Tab-separated table of C-alpha atoms and ligand atoms in Angstrom:
chain	number	residue	atom	x	y	z
A	1	MET	CA	-14.813	15.245	8.294
A	2	PHE	CA	-17.904	13.719	9.888
A	3	SER	CA	-21.421	15.102	9.649
A	4	ASP	CA	-23.710	15.310	12.684
A	5	LYS	CA	-25.702	12.518	11.080
A	6	ASP	CA	-22.595	10.284	10.871
A	7	ILE	CA	-21.794	10.939	14.491
A	8	SER	CA	-25.279	10.178	15.808
A	9	HIS	CA	-25.248	7.017	13.670
A	10	PHE	CA	-21.877	5.991	15.161
A	11	ALA	CA	-23.242	6.477	18.681
A	12	ASN	CA	-25.624	3.549	18.126
A	13	LEU	CA	-22.933	1.184	16.847
A	14	GLU	CA	-20.664	-1.142	18.719
A	15	THR	CA	-17.095	0.157	18.623
A	16	PRO	CA	-14.393	-0.074	17.431
A	17	PHE	CA	-14.915	-0.205	13.653
A	18	TYR	CA	-13.398	1.065	10.436
A	19	TYR	CA	-15.594	3.666	8.812
A	20	TYR	CA	-15.234	3.822	5.022
A	21	ASP	CA	-16.080	6.980	3.119
A	22	LEU	CA	-16.918	5.295	-0.172
A	23	ALA	CA	-17.662	8.586	-1.932
A	24	LEU	CA	-14.152	9.847	-1.198
A	25	LEU	CA	-12.731	6.495	-2.300
A	26	GLN	CA	-14.658	6.778	-5.559
A	27	SER	CA	-13.461	10.298	-6.316
A	28	THR	CA	-9.874	9.331	-5.469
A	29	LEU	CA	-10.040	6.392	-7.861
A	30	SER	CA	-11.616	8.449	-10.663
A	31	ASN	CA	-9.049	11.185	-10.190
A	32	CYS	CA	-6.203	8.664	-10.478
A	33	ALA	CA	-7.743	6.854	-13.442
A	34	ASP	CA	-8.236	10.126	-15.347
A	35	ALA	CA	-4.685	11.296	-14.634
A	36	ALA	CA	-3.204	7.955	-15.764
A	37	LYS	CA	-5.312	7.845	-18.918
A	38	LEU	CA	-3.743	11.063	-20.114
A	39	TYR	CA	-0.476	9.193	-20.753
A	40	ASN	CA	-1.952	5.754	-21.320
A	41	PHE	CA	-0.346	4.530	-18.075
A	42	HIS	CA	-1.583	1.267	-16.495
A	43	VAL	CA	-2.425	1.093	-12.796
A	44	HIS	CA	-2.345	-2.074	-10.719
A	45	TYR	CA	-3.711	-1.626	-7.216
A	46	ALA	CA	-1.373	-2.940	-4.505
A	47	MET	CA	-3.862	-5.147	-2.731
A	48	LYS	CA	-1.920	-5.509	0.474
A	49	ALA	CA	-2.822	-1.907	1.393
A	50	ASN	CA	-6.447	-2.919	1.842
A	51	PHE	CA	-8.217	-6.057	0.644
A	52	ASN	CA	-11.635	-5.259	2.111
A	53	SER	CA	-14.097	-6.630	-0.480
A	54	ARG	CA	-16.156	-3.431	-0.675
A	55	VAL	CA	-12.987	-1.467	-1.417
A	56	LEU	CA	-11.721	-4.005	-3.952
A	57	GLU	CA	-15.055	-4.000	-5.744
A	58	LYS	CA	-14.744	-0.290	-6.498
A	59	ILE	CA	-11.141	-0.679	-7.632
A	60	ARG	CA	-12.022	-3.539	-9.948
A	61	ALA	CA	-14.946	-1.557	-11.355
A	62	ILE	CA	-12.728	1.347	-12.328
A	63	GLY	CA	-10.573	-1.045	-14.342
A	64	PHE	CA	-7.344	-1.200	-12.375
A	65	GLY	CA	-5.355	-4.427	-12.215
A	66	ALA	CA	-4.178	-6.119	-9.007
A	67	ASP	CA	-0.641	-6.183	-7.640
A	68	CYS	CA	-0.466	-9.173	-5.289
A	69	VAL	CA	2.173	-10.287	-2.808
A	70	SER	CA	0.814	-13.703	-1.804
A	71	GLY	CA	-1.127	-16.605	-3.230
A	72	GLY	CA	-4.055	-15.543	-1.063
A	73	GLU	CA	-4.148	-12.144	-2.717
A	74	VAL	CA	-3.889	-13.669	-6.201
A	75	SER	CA	-6.869	-15.966	-5.466
A	76	LYS	CA	-8.956	-13.199	-3.925
A	77	ALA	CA	-8.293	-10.829	-6.839
A	78	ILE	CA	-9.398	-13.439	-9.357
A	79	GLU	CA	-12.382	-14.479	-7.232
A	80	LEU	CA	-13.574	-10.882	-7.119
A	81	GLY	CA	-13.380	-10.610	-10.881
A	82	PHE	CA	-10.104	-8.831	-11.547
A	83	ASP	CA	-8.936	-9.630	-15.055
A	84	LYS	CA	-6.217	-12.342	-14.884
A	85	ALA	CA	-4.367	-10.504	-17.602
A	86	GLN	CA	-4.038	-7.637	-15.110
A	87	VAL	CA	-2.833	-9.631	-12.091
A	88	VAL	CA	0.845	-9.428	-11.150
A	89	PHE	CA	2.563	-11.349	-8.361
A	90	ALA	CA	5.544	-9.916	-6.453
A	91	GLY	CA	7.274	-10.918	-3.222
A	92	VAL	CA	10.695	-12.165	-2.093
A	93	GLY	CA	9.372	-15.479	-0.821
A	94	LYS	CA	6.882	-17.091	-3.180
A	95	SER	CA	6.301	-20.721	-2.174
A	96	ASP	CA	6.151	-23.542	-4.752
A	97	LYS	CA	2.432	-23.875	-4.095
A	98	GLU	CA	1.850	-20.169	-4.670
A	99	ILE	CA	3.827	-20.272	-7.921
A	100	ASN	CA	1.994	-23.381	-9.124
A	101	ASP	CA	-1.410	-21.877	-8.347
A	102	ALA	CA	-0.512	-18.651	-10.148
A	103	LEU	CA	0.709	-20.655	-13.167
A	104	ASP	CA	-2.605	-22.521	-13.189
A	105	GLN	CA	-4.417	-19.190	-13.156
A	106	ASP	CA	-2.327	-17.839	-16.070
A	107	ILE	CA	-1.723	-14.513	-14.355
A	108	PHE	CA	-0.137	-11.714	-16.334
A	109	CYS	CA	3.276	-11.764	-14.724
A	110	PHE	CA	5.574	-12.796	-11.879
A	111	ASN	CA	7.720	-9.971	-10.560
A	112	VAL	CA	10.802	-12.015	-9.745
A	113	GLU	CA	13.081	-11.041	-6.878
A	114	SER	CA	16.033	-13.476	-7.089
A	115	ILE	CA	17.908	-15.646	-9.574
A	116	GLN	CA	16.993	-18.764	-7.628
A	117	GLU	CA	13.328	-17.803	-7.938
A	118	LEU	CA	13.756	-17.556	-11.734
A	119	GLU	CA	15.130	-21.112	-11.752
A	120	VAL	CA	12.272	-22.410	-9.601
A	121	ILE	CA	9.569	-20.750	-11.735
A	122	ASN	CA	11.238	-22.164	-14.849
A	123	GLU	CA	11.211	-25.694	-13.361
A	124	LEU	CA	7.630	-25.510	-12.120
A	125	ALA	CA	6.414	-24.090	-15.432
A	126	ALA	CA	8.253	-26.866	-17.315
A	127	ALA	CA	6.475	-29.496	-15.215
A	128	LYS	CA	3.173	-28.024	-16.387
A	129	GLY	CA	4.317	-27.490	-19.968
A	130	LYS	CA	3.606	-23.791	-19.558
A	131	LYS	CA	5.379	-20.517	-20.157
A	132	ALA	CA	5.643	-18.046	-17.297
A	133	ARG	CA	5.790	-14.353	-18.001
A	134	VAL	CA	8.350	-12.694	-15.746
A	135	ALA	CA	9.539	-9.197	-14.985
A	136	ILE	CA	12.769	-8.702	-13.099
A	137	ARG	CA	12.410	-6.708	-9.907
A	138	ILE	CA	15.585	-4.670	-9.744
A	139	ASN	CA	16.863	-3.024	-6.608
A	140	PRO	CA	17.939	0.340	-8.056
A	141	ASN	CA	19.637	1.663	-4.907
A	142	VAL	CA	17.515	4.822	-4.924
A	143	ASP	CA	16.816	6.425	-1.557
A	144	ALA	CA	13.075	6.980	-1.121
A	145	HIS	CA	13.647	9.485	1.711
A	146	THR	CA	10.926	7.927	3.792
A	147	HIS	CA	10.837	6.087	7.143
A	148	HIS	CA	13.624	3.456	7.205
A	149	ASN	CA	11.160	0.671	8.005
A	150	ILE	CA	9.292	1.285	4.737
A	151	THR	CA	12.312	1.797	2.469
A	152	THR	CA	12.735	-1.066	0.005
A	153	GLY	CA	15.042	0.104	-2.783
A	154	LEU	CA	18.465	0.337	-1.151
A	155	ASP	CA	21.340	-2.156	-1.457
A	156	GLU	CA	20.838	-3.300	2.132
A	157	ASN	CA	17.132	-4.164	1.610
A	158	LYS	CA	15.964	-7.730	0.970
A	159	PHE	CA	13.882	-6.820	-2.080
A	160	GLY	CA	14.734	-7.266	-5.741
A	161	ILE	CA	17.846	-8.288	-7.653
A	162	ASN	CA	20.914	-6.103	-7.128
A	163	SER	CA	22.601	-4.534	-10.125
A	164	TRP	CA	25.765	-6.637	-9.749
A	165	ASP	CA	23.691	-9.803	-10.168
A	166	LEU	CA	22.076	-8.688	-13.434
A	167	PRO	CA	24.614	-10.365	-15.782
A	168	LEU	CA	23.861	-13.727	-14.150
A	169	CYS	CA	20.161	-12.876	-14.261
A	170	ALA	CA	20.325	-12.200	-18.016
A	171	GLU	CA	22.178	-15.488	-18.549
A	172	THR	CA	19.564	-17.380	-16.537
A	173	LEU	CA	16.745	-15.791	-18.538
A	174	LYS	CA	18.397	-16.756	-21.822
A	175	LYS	CA	18.764	-20.408	-20.911
A	176	SER	CA	15.317	-20.801	-19.294
A	177	ASP	CA	12.982	-22.045	-22.002
A	178	GLN	CA	9.811	-21.708	-19.965
A	179	LEU	CA	10.334	-18.054	-19.062
A	180	GLU	CA	9.122	-15.177	-21.167
A	181	PHE	CA	10.851	-11.965	-20.142
A	182	ILE	CA	8.456	-9.053	-20.376
A	183	GLY	CA	10.153	-6.229	-18.537
A	184	ILE	CA	11.615	-4.675	-15.435
A	185	HIS	CA	10.034	-3.820	-12.115
A	186	PHE	CA	10.905	-1.448	-9.287
A	187	HIS	CA	9.363	-0.499	-5.965
A	188	ILE	CA	11.552	1.656	-3.787
A	189	GLY	CA	9.413	2.315	-0.729
A	190	SER	CA	6.221	3.707	0.647
A	191	GLN	CA	4.788	7.022	1.900
A	192	ILE	CA	7.037	8.941	-0.514
A	193	THR	CA	6.153	12.634	-0.347
A	194	ASN	CA	9.183	14.129	-2.092
A	195	LEU	CA	8.399	13.734	-5.792
A	196	ASP	CA	12.056	14.358	-6.736
A	197	VAL	CA	12.674	10.804	-5.557
A	198	TYR	CA	10.710	9.630	-8.593
A	199	LYS	CA	12.894	11.650	-10.958
A	200	ASN	CA	15.896	9.754	-9.578
A	201	LEU	CA	14.012	6.504	-10.043
A	202	CYS	CA	13.206	7.352	-13.690
A	203	VAL	CA	16.881	7.941	-14.444
A	204	ARG	CA	17.733	4.495	-13.066
A	205	VAL	CA	14.823	2.815	-14.881
A	206	ASN	CA	16.054	4.268	-18.184
A	207	GLU	CA	19.557	2.924	-17.519
A	208	PHE	CA	18.358	-0.575	-16.655
A	209	ALA	CA	15.977	-0.719	-19.632
A	210	GLU	CA	18.859	0.184	-21.906
A	211	TRP	CA	21.077	-2.428	-20.230
A	212	PHE	CA	18.575	-5.173	-21.079
A	213	GLU	CA	17.994	-3.886	-24.603
A	214	GLU	CA	21.737	-3.861	-25.292
A	215	ARG	CA	21.733	-7.557	-24.442
A	216	GLY	CA	19.002	-8.347	-26.914
A	217	PHE	CA	15.974	-8.338	-24.623
A	218	THR	CA	12.729	-6.613	-25.540
A	219	VAL	CA	11.571	-4.585	-22.567
A	220	LYS	CA	7.830	-4.410	-23.091
A	221	VAL	CA	6.897	-3.301	-19.590
A	222	LEU	CA	8.410	-0.667	-17.344
A	223	ASN	CA	6.810	-1.232	-13.948
A	224	VAL	CA	7.783	1.572	-11.599
A	225	GLY	CA	5.886	0.309	-8.517
A	226	GLY	CA	4.029	2.540	-6.105
A	227	GLY	CA	4.833	4.394	-2.929
A	228	LEU	CA	3.100	7.726	-3.468
A	229	GLY	CA	2.405	9.166	-0.010
A	230	ILE	CA	-0.615	10.861	1.529
A	231	ASP	CA	-0.919	13.825	3.893
A	232	TYR	CA	-1.634	12.302	7.305
A	233	HIS	CA	-1.830	15.770	8.875
A	234	HIS	CA	-4.683	16.992	6.648
A	235	PRO	CA	-7.053	14.087	6.096
A	236	ASP	CA	-10.248	15.957	5.254
A	237	GLY	CA	-11.332	15.219	1.700
A	238	GLN	CA	-7.756	15.072	0.562
A	239	ILE	CA	-6.899	13.426	-2.775
A	240	PRO	CA	-3.204	12.895	-3.629
A	241	ASP	CA	-1.834	14.915	-6.540
A	242	PHE	CA	-1.977	12.152	-9.157
A	243	PRO	CA	-1.580	14.547	-12.113
A	244	ALA	CA	1.741	15.847	-10.726
A	245	TYR	CA	2.903	12.323	-9.946
A	246	PHE	CA	2.213	10.873	-13.416
A	247	LYS	CA	3.584	13.994	-15.106
A	248	ILE	CA	7.026	13.290	-13.644
A	249	PHE	CA	7.124	9.827	-15.196
A	250	ASN	CA	5.893	11.197	-18.487
A	251	GLU	CA	8.696	13.743	-18.461
A	252	PHE	CA	11.595	11.673	-17.174
A	253	LEU	CA	11.019	8.122	-18.433
A	254	ASN	CA	12.218	7.201	-21.909
A	255	VAL	CA	9.218	5.275	-23.146
A	256	ARG	CA	9.688	3.437	-26.450
A	257	PRO	CA	6.816	2.963	-28.888
A	258	ASN	CA	4.849	-0.156	-27.881
A	259	GLN	CA	6.294	-0.033	-24.385
A	260	GLU	CA	3.833	-0.005	-21.459
A	261	VAL	CA	4.338	1.860	-18.198
A	262	HIS	CA	2.825	0.176	-15.146
A	263	PHE	CA	2.220	1.585	-11.672
A	264	GLU	CA	1.398	-0.190	-8.427
A	265	LEU	CA	-0.312	2.258	-6.126
A	266	GLY	CA	-1.655	1.200	-2.753
A	267	ARG	CA	-1.716	3.787	0.001
A	268	ALA	CA	-2.454	6.766	-2.251
A	269	LEU	CA	-5.654	5.139	-3.541
A	270	VAL	CA	-7.205	4.053	-0.253
A	271	GLY	CA	-5.417	5.773	2.647
A	272	GLN	CA	-7.740	8.719	3.203
A	273	SER	CA	-10.960	6.802	2.703
A	274	ALA	CA	-11.210	5.249	6.168
A	275	SER	CA	-11.005	6.170	9.839
A	276	LEU	CA	-10.804	3.880	12.822
A	277	VAL	CA	-13.644	4.895	15.135
A	278	SER	CA	-13.236	4.021	18.776
A	279	LYS	CA	-14.780	4.877	22.128
A	280	VAL	CA	-13.091	6.237	25.224
A	281	LEU	CA	-13.176	3.631	27.961
A	282	TYR	CA	-11.339	5.538	30.636
A	283	VAL	CA	-9.619	8.828	31.264
A	284	LYS	CA	-6.722	8.509	33.682
A	285	ASN	CA	-5.295	11.691	35.037
A	286	GLY	CA	-1.815	11.169	36.363
A	287	LYS	CA	0.483	13.668	37.981
A	288	LYS	CA	2.517	14.305	34.869
A	289	LYS	CA	0.319	12.780	32.200
A	290	ASN	CA	-3.282	12.354	31.215
A	291	PHE	CA	-4.166	9.107	29.494
A	292	ILE	CA	-7.126	8.361	27.279
A	293	VAL	CA	-7.700	4.609	27.132
A	294	LEU	CA	-9.570	3.588	23.951
A	295	ASP	CA	-11.425	0.407	23.096
A	296	ALA	CA	-9.221	0.120	19.952
A	297	GLY	CA	-5.545	-0.669	20.103
A	298	MET	CA	-2.596	-1.892	18.078
A	299	THR	CA	-4.622	-5.011	17.256
A	300	GLU	CA	-6.945	-2.827	15.153
A	301	LEU	CA	-4.383	-0.290	13.846
A	302	MET	CA	-0.795	-1.413	14.092
A	303	ARG	CA	1.045	1.330	12.185
A	304	PRO	CA	1.875	3.529	15.184
A	305	ALA	CA	3.284	0.562	17.142
A	306	LEU	CA	5.029	-0.904	14.094
A	307	TYR	CA	6.743	2.172	12.714
A	308	GLN	CA	5.849	5.142	14.845
A	309	ALA	CA	3.337	6.238	12.220
A	310	TYR	CA	1.290	9.376	12.796
A	311	HIS	CA	-2.493	9.347	12.526
A	312	LYS	CA	-4.501	12.460	13.256
A	313	ILE	CA	-6.643	11.858	16.345
A	314	GLU	CA	-9.957	13.681	16.754
A	315	ASN	CA	-12.599	13.695	19.450
A	316	ILE	CA	-15.670	13.693	17.203
A	317	SER	CA	-18.128	13.918	20.103
A	318	LYS	CA	-16.907	17.365	21.120
A	319	PRO	CA	-16.679	20.536	19.066
A	320	ALA	CA	-13.137	21.822	18.504
A	321	VAL	CA	-12.262	24.357	21.186
A	322	ALA	CA	-9.347	26.661	21.857
A	323	ASP	CA	-8.947	25.320	25.352
A	324	VAL	CA	-7.188	21.985	24.810
A	325	VAL	CA	-5.822	19.337	27.151
A	326	LYS	CA	-2.828	17.133	26.326
A	327	TYR	CA	-3.371	13.400	26.441
A	328	ASP	CA	-1.450	10.251	25.658
A	329	VAL	CA	-3.957	8.231	23.628
A	330	VAL	CA	-3.490	4.510	24.264
A	331	GLY	CA	-5.189	1.200	23.537
A	332	PRO	CA	-6.124	-1.661	25.866
A	333	ILE	CA	-3.465	-4.126	24.678
A	334	CYS	CA	-0.824	-5.396	27.093
A	335	GLU	CA	2.128	-3.740	25.326
A	336	SER	CA	3.701	-0.372	26.048
A	337	THR	CA	3.970	0.354	22.321
A	338	ASP	CA	0.170	0.198	22.149
A	339	CYS	CA	-0.025	3.971	21.969
A	340	PHE	CA	-1.594	6.022	19.157
A	341	GLY	CA	-0.125	9.376	20.105
A	342	LYS	CA	1.641	11.228	22.891
A	343	GLU	CA	0.719	14.706	24.138
A	344	VAL	CA	-2.178	14.876	21.702
A	345	GLU	CA	-4.122	18.131	22.050
A	346	LEU	CA	-7.843	17.466	22.363
A	347	PRO	CA	-10.841	19.157	23.941
A	348	GLU	CA	-11.423	17.901	27.474
A	349	THR	CA	-12.418	14.295	26.920
A	350	PHE	CA	-14.709	11.982	28.833
A	351	ARG	CA	-15.688	8.330	29.035
A	352	ASN	CA	-17.810	7.255	26.014
A	353	ASP	CA	-16.623	10.069	23.737
A	354	LEU	CA	-15.986	8.880	20.173
A	355	ILE	CA	-12.431	9.191	18.900
A	356	ALA	CA	-11.505	8.955	15.209
A	357	LEU	CA	-8.053	7.909	14.026
A	358	ARG	CA	-7.939	9.395	10.561
A	359	SER	CA	-6.259	8.297	7.303
A	360	ALA	CA	-6.495	4.648	8.299
A	361	GLY	CA	-7.588	3.219	4.936
A	362	ALA	CA	-4.171	1.816	4.027
A	363	TYR	CA	-2.316	-0.787	6.091
A	364	GLY	CA	-5.030	-0.502	8.762
A	365	GLU	CA	-7.773	-3.104	8.687
A	366	VAL	CA	-5.504	-5.548	6.802
A	367	MET	CA	-2.926	-5.557	9.596
A	368	ALA	CA	-5.459	-6.253	12.357
A	369	SER	CA	-4.622	-9.245	14.537
A	370	HIS	CA	-6.220	-11.445	17.191
A	371	TYR	CA	-3.454	-10.793	19.724
A	372	ASN	CA	-4.974	-10.825	23.239
A	373	LEU	CA	-7.779	-12.838	21.591
A	374	ARG	CA	-9.396	-9.662	20.354
A	375	ASN	CA	-12.567	-9.706	18.259
A	376	GLU	CA	-12.426	-9.313	14.515
A	377	ILE	CA	-12.618	-5.655	13.475
A	378	ARG	CA	-15.678	-4.640	11.428
A	379	GLY	CA	-16.187	-2.253	8.558
A	380	VAL	CA	-19.004	0.317	8.404
A	381	TYR	CA	-19.700	2.047	5.094
A	382	SER	CA	-20.994	5.440	4.068
A	383	GLU	CA	-23.673	5.699	1.424
A	384	ASP	CA	-22.141	6.049	-1.991
B	401	PLP	C1	3.504	-2.500	-1.097
B	401	PLP	C2	3.822	-2.510	-2.516
B	401	PLP	C3	3.319	-1.520	-3.357
B	401	PLP	C4	2.426	-0.384	-2.887
B	401	PLP	O1	3.038	0.502	-2.032
B	401	PLP	P1	2.235	1.827	-1.582
B	401	PLP	O2	3.225	2.581	-0.781
B	401	PLP	O3	1.075	1.395	-0.772
B	401	PLP	O4	1.829	2.553	-2.813
B	401	PLP	C5	3.636	-1.607	-4.699
B	401	PLP	N1	4.421	-2.583	-5.192
B	401	PLP	C6	4.923	-3.549	-4.401
B	401	PLP	C7	5.750	-4.600	-4.996
B	401	PLP	C8	4.656	-3.541	-3.037
B	401	PLP	O5	5.159	-4.502	-2.270
């Protein structure tokens, strides 16, 4: 929801840009932190959702850790003052350099996704005379019931170690002197809106924890990943239901005394706090279709082109009216998939109207590219 003041401010700015509602971000973070505290759950923010420094600063300040998926993210988290003891590093393809740098930084833990990776971390740690803390990312074969392009926890996905490889994994852990096993890790997908999925995950986590314990391992950390979805259809002031989410884990996970439960939330923390604001360049009225051509495209917000994602589209220069026109809303990029929405109902729209693509705080700015030699996208920030 934009105030008249916001909109007249936007009119003086060069478009397109990401507009961050830092007050909404702050209340989302506080809401999550309070809900997690109730059960003493630990939250690591999944940095890949948005690594804008202004956003990260608020997340660091509230005390969350950082869940990183590249050496670049590990460095940036530490640079911005995240506690090293709260930095975890996941990813199916960590390079030797990334592993070495993370060992030098003494991060909390590597979330390891293959047996070969365990062997490589063991070797690299030995060369430095260090111990590496590792958690095993297990592929639990739990269906996240989300878009197939953002499902990660099924047998056919590339992520994690499959259950049939766990005996070899346990053997490798036992003979690797430089590895300190700290627990098990899961992340089954993103934009999960059916909370029952998490009950199924808890059942599997309990089974795997027991499996490791039976083989003499101490499972100190249960890391259940992230994936909590947001409501893209109702972006105004919406905060995900963190209390309901954490309550499920409290009810269905068997947590031993001294065991820690870790979460890695990305989208749910930042998704609603930004909109992509763009200007209408042209309105093309065809015989069968009306097109709105924006000055933002897939180079600024790739999710619709990448996985047919929905973002609510609003003409913020015109009051909402009953009399709507249907438009295909497209960007300027030379690709037919550069389309934000088809048959979108908007008030009659004209050149220079401002259009907001809502709920763009997660996997938006971070996926921007220079394709077509486009300019770097900027961020504009609300007052706190
Ligand atoms: C992407 C990712 C997350 C966060 O996913 P969201 O859907 O944004 O909550 C958490 N853990 C890992 C390992 C990831 O790759």
